[in-house]
Tab-separated table of C-alpha atoms in Angstrom:
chain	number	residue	atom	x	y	z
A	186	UNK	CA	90.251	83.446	118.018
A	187	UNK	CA	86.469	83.760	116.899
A	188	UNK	CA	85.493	85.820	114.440
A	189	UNK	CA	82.236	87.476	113.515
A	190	UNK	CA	80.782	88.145	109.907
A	191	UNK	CA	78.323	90.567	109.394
A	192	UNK	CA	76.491	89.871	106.637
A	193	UNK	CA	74.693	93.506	105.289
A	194	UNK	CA	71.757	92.681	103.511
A	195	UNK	CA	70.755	95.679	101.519
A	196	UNK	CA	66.958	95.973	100.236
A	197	UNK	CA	66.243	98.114	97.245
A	198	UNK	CA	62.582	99.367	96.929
A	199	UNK	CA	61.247	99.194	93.206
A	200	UNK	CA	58.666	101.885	92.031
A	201	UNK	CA	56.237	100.389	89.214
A	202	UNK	CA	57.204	101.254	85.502
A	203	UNK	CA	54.499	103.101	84.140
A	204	UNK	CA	55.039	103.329	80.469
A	205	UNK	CA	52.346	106.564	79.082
A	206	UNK	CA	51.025	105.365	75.423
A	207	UNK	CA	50.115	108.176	73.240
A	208	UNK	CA	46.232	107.151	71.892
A	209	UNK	CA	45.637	107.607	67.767
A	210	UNK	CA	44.380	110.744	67.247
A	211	UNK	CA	41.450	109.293	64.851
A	212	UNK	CA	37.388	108.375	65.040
A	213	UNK	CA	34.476	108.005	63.624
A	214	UNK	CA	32.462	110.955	62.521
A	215	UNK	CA	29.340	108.832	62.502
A	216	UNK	CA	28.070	105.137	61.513
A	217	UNK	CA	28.973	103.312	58.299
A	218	UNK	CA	26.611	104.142	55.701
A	219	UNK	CA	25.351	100.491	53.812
A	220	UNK	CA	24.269	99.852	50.054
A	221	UNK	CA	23.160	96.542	49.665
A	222	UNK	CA	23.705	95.651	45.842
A	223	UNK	CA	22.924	92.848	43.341
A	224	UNK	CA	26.554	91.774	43.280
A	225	UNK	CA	28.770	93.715	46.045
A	226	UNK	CA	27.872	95.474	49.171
A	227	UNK	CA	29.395	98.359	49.935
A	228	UNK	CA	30.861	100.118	53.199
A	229	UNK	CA	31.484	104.180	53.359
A	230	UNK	CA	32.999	105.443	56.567
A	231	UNK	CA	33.928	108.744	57.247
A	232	UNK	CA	37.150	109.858	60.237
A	233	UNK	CA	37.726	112.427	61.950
A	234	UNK	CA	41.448	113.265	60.281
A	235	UNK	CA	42.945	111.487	57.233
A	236	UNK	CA	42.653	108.311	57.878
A	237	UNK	CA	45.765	105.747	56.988
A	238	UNK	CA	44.810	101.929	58.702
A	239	UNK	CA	42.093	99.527	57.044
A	240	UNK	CA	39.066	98.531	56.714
A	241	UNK	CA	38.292	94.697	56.139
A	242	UNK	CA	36.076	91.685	56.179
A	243	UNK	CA	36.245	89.858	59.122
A	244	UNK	CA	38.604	87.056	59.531
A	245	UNK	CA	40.056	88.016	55.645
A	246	UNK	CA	42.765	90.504	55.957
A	247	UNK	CA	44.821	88.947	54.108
A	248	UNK	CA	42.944	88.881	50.721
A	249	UNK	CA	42.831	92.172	49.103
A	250	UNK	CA	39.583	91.843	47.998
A	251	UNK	CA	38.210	91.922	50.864
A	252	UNK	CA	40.373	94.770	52.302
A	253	UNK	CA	41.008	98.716	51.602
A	254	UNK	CA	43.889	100.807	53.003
A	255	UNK	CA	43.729	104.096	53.841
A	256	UNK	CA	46.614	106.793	51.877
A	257	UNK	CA	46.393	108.781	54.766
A	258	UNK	CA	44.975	111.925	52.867
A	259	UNK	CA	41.367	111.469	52.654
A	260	UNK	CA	38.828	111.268	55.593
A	261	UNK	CA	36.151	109.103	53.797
A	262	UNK	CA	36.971	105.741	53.171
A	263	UNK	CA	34.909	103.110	50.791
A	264	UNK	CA	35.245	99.757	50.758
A	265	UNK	CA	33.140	97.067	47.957
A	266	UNK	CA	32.625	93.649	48.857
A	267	UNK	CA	32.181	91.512	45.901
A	268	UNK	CA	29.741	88.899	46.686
A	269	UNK	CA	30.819	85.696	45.387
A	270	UNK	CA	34.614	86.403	45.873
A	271	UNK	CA	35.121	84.468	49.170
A	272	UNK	CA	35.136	87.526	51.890
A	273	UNK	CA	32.915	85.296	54.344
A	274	UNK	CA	29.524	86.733	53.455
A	275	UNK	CA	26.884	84.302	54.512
A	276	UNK	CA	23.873	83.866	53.438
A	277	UNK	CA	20.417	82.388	55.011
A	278	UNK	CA	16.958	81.832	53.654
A	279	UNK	CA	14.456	83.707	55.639
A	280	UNK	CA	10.855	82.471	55.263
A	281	UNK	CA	9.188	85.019	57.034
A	282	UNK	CA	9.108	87.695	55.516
A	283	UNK	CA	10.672	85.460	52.601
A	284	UNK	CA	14.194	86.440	51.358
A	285	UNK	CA	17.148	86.089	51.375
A	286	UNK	CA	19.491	87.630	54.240
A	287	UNK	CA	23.750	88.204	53.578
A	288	UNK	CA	25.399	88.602	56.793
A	289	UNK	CA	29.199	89.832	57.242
A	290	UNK	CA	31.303	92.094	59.829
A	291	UNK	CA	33.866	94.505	58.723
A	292	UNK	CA	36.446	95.931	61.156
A	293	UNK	CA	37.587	99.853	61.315
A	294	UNK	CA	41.438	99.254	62.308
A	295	UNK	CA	42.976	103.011	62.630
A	296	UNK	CA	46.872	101.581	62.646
A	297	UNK	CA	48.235	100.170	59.234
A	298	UNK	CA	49.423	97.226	61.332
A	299	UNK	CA	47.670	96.347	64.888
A	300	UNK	CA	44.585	96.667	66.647
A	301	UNK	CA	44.166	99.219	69.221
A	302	UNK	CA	41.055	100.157	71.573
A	303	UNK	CA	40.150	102.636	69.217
A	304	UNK	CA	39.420	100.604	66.349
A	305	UNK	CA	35.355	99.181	65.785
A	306	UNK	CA	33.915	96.492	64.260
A	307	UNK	CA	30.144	96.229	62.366
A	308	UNK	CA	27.847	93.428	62.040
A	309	UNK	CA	26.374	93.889	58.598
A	310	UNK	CA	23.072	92.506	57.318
A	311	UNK	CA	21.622	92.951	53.986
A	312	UNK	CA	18.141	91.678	52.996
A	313	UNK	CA	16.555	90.928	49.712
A	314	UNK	CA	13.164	90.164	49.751
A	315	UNK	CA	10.691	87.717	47.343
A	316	UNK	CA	7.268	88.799	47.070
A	317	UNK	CA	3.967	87.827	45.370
A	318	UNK	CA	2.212	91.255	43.589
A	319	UNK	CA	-0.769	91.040	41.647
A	320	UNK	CA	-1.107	93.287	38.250
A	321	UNK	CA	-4.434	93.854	36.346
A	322	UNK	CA	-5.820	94.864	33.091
A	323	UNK	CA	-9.195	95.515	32.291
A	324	UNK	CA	-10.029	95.514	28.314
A	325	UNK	CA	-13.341	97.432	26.634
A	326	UNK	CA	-14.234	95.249	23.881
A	327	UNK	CA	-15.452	97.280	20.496
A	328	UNK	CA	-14.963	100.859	22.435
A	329	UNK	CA	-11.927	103.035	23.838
A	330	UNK	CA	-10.907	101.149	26.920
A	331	UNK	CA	-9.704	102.155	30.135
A	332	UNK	CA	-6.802	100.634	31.514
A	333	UNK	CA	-5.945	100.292	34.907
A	334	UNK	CA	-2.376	99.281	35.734
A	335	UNK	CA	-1.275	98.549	39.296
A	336	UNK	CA	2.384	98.880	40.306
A	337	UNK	CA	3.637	96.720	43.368
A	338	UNK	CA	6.504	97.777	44.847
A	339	UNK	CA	8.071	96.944	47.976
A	340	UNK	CA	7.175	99.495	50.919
A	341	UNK	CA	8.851	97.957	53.754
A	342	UNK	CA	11.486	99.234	55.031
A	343	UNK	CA	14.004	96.857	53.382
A	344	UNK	CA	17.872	97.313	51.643
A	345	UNK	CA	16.588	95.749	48.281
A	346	UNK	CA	14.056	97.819	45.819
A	347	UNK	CA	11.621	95.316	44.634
A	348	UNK	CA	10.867	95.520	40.659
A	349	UNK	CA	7.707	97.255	39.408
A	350	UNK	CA	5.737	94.881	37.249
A	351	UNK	CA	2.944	95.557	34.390
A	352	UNK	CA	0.519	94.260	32.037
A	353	UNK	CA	0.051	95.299	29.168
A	354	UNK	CA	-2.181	94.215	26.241
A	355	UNK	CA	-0.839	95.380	22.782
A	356	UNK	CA	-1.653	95.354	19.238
A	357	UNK	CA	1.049	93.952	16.623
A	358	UNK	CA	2.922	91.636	18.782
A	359	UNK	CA	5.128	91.915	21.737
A	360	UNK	CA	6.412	95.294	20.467
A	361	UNK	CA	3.315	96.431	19.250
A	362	UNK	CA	0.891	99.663	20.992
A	363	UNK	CA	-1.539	99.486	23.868
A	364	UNK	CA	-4.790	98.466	22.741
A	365	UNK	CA	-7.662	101.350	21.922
A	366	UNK	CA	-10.013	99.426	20.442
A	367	UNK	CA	-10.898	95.701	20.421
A	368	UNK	CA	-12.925	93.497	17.916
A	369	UNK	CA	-14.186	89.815	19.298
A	370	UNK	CA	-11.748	87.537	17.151
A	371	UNK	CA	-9.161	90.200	16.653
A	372	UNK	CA	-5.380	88.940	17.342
A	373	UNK	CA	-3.863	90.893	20.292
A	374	UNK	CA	-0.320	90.481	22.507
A	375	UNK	CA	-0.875	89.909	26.264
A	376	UNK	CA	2.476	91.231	28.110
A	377	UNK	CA	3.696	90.781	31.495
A	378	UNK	CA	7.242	93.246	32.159
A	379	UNK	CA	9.192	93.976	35.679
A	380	UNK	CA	11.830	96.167	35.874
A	381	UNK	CA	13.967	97.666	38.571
A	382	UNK	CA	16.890	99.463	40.091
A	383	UNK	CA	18.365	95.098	41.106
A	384	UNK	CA	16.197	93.332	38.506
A	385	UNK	CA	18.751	91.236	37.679
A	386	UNK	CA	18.276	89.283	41.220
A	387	UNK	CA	14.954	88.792	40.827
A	388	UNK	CA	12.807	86.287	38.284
A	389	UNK	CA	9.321	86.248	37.821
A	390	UNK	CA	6.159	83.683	37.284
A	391	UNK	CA	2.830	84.909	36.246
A	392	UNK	CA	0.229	82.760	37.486
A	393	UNK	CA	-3.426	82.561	38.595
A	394	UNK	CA	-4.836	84.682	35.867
A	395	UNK	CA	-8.696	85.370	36.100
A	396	UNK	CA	-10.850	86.580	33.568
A	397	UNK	CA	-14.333	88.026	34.731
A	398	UNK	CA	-17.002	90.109	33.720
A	399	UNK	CA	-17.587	92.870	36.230
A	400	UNK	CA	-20.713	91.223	37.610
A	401	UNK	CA	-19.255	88.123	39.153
A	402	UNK	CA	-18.463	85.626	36.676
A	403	UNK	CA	-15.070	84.707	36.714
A	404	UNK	CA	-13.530	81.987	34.705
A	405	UNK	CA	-9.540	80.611	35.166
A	406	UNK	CA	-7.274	80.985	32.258
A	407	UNK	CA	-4.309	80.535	34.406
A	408	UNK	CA	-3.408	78.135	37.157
A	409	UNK	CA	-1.069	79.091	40.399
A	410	UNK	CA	1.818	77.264	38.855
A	411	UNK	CA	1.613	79.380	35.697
A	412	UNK	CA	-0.269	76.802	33.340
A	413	UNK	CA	-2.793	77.687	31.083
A	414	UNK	CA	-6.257	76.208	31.947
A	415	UNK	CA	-7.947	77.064	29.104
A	416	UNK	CA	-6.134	77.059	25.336
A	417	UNK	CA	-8.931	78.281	23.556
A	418	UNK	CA	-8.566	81.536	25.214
A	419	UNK	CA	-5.047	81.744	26.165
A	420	UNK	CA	-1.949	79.200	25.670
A	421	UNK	CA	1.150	78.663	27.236
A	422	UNK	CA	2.881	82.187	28.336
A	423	UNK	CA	6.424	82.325	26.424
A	424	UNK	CA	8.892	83.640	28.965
A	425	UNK	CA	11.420	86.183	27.154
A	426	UNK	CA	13.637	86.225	29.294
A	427	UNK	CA	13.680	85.957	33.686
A	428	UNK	CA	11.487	89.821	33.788
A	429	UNK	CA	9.309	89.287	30.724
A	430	UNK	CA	6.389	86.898	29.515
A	431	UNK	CA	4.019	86.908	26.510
A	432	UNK	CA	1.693	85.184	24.732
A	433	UNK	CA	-0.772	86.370	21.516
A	434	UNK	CA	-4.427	85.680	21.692
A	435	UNK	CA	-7.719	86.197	20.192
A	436	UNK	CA	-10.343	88.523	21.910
A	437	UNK	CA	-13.152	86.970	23.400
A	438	UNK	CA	-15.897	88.666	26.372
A	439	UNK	CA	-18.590	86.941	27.833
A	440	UNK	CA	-22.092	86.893	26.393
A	441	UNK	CA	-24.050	90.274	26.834
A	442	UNK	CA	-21.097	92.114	28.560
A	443	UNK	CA	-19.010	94.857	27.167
A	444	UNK	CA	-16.303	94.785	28.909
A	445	UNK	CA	-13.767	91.925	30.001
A	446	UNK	CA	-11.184	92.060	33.159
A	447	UNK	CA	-8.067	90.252	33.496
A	448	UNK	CA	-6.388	89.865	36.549
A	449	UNK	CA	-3.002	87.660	37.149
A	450	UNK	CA	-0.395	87.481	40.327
A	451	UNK	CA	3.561	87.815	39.834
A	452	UNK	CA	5.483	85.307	41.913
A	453	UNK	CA	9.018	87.583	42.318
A	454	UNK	CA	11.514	84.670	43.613
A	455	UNK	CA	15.278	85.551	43.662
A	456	UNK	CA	17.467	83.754	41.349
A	457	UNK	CA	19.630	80.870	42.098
A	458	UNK	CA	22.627	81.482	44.107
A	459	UNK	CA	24.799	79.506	42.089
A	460	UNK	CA	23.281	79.187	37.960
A	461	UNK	CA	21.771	82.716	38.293
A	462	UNK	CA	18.629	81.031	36.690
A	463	UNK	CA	15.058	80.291	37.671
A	464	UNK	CA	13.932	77.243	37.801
A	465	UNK	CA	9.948	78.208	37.047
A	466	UNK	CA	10.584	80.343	34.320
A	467	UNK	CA	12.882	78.153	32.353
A	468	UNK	CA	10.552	75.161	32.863
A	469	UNK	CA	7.812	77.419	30.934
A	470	UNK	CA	9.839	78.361	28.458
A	471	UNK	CA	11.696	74.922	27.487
A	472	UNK	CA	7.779	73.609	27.560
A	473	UNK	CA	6.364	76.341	25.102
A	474	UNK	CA	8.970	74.717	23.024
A	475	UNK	CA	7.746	71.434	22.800
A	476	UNK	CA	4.173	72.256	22.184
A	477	UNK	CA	4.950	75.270	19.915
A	478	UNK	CA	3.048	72.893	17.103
A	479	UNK	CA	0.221	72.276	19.080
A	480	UNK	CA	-2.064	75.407	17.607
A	481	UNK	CA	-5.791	75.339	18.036
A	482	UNK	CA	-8.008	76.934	15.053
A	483	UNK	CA	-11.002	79.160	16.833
A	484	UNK	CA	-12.701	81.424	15.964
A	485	UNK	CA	-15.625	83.862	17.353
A	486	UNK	CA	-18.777	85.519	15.042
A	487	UNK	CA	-19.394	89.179	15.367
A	488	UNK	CA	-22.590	89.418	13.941
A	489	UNK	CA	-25.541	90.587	16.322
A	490	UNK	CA	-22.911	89.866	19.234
């Protein structure tokens, strides 16, 4: 007796699952607005509703300096990044135009938890730039002078405001008043200031002073390092402190001319990224010092000058 099996295969047809995600009802209203400080830099973004996720430095989530959470009221959302507290911002020496560039990139995440294909990410780039501005002074001797000061400021199109420098020559010392009237011999305070909105980045060297007559006789009192060429006229500048320099001198003008013209550059350099100081500036000032005994006696005759 043979018997027959009958096997009954039975094929079941599977549809594909499709799962429907529900997106997170949240953008970007526009593009992160950026202010480049002296010690942070800071990131404003504003959402379309309340926004509840973060915003962080790039590769530093974890550290809560470098990250801000969103309370899920507000719809503008600032974060600070402090610039020596490790949140990956780099930095690179430019040389032209000179400065210094900070680089980072901060990611928009809208969830509390995850990245989604909503969420954006920003390459940031702040610049601070060194400069060289020249200042001048021109001095009537024995009348009322006219001075002319020129203000350098930088007018490129640049994140960092560049210090407005001055010079100044005053009577009494270094907080004495601007000169009126000048008498050959007579002691008077040559001042060079800066000051600015991030003046604490910035140092500054006066050098390459000129003295000259108006008719083309010019004569060096200051070198391009800063030195004084010429101590009979003018001595070492005293640095005050990074934004400030000084020195007193007597009044001289060249023979049969009334009037006498300074002119000197300001070297703006950024400080150092780690001592905060400047190397120029505290090289002058630890060599005024040392010489601050070294005084030479002149003096000049009025009489049918």
């Amino acid at each position: 007796m043979s018997c027959w099996c009958w096997w009954l295969v039975l094929i079941i047809g599977f549809e594909p699952l499709h799962v429907l995600l529900i997106p997170i009802d949240n953008a970007l209203t526009g593009t992160p607005v950026i202010n480049c400080g002296d010690s942070v830099i800071s990131i404003s973004v504003g959402t379309r509703n309340s926004f509840y996720g973060n915003i962080y430095a790039k590769g530093f989530f974890q550290k809560e300096e470098c990250r801000r959470i969103g309370n899920g009221v507000q719809q503008n959302i600032n974060i600070v990044l402090p610039l020596n507290e490790g949140c990956g911002i780099r930095r690179k020496r430019m040389v032209n135009p000179r400065g210094l560039m900070l680089e980072t990139t901060i990611v928009i995440m809208f969830h509390r938890i995850f990245l989604t294909k909503v969420d954006k990410a920003f390459h940031i780039k702040c610049f601070y730039m060194e400069a060289d501005m020249t200042v001048e002074q021109s001095l009537d001797i024995s009348a009322i002078p006219t001075t002319e000061l020129f203000d350098s400021r930088d007018n490129a199109a640049r994140e960092a405001l560049m210090p407005t420098c001055k010079y100044e020559v005053l009577k009494g010392g270094a907080d004495g008043e601007p000169l009126k009237y000048a008498i050959i011999g007579e002691v008077v305070y040559h001042k060079w200031t800066c000051s600015g909105v991030y003046d604490n980045i910035y140092c500054m060297t006066v050098h390459s002073c000129m003295v000259d007559d108006g008719q083309g006789n010019r004569h060096e009192i200051l070198d391009e390092m800063g030195c004084c060429t010429d101590r009979y006229l003018l001595n070492d500048l005293e640095y005050l402190d990074q934004l400030s320099a000084g020195q007193e001198a007597q009044v001289f003008k060249f023979a049969d001319r009334p009037s006498v013209f300074f002119s000197c550059q300001i070297r703006l350099e950024l400080r150092d990224e780690v001592s905060g100081q400047c190397d120029v500036s505290e090289f002058f000032v630890h060599s005024f010092d040392g010489i601050g005994s070294m005084v030479s006696d002149y003096s000049y005759r009025t009489d049918g000058i």
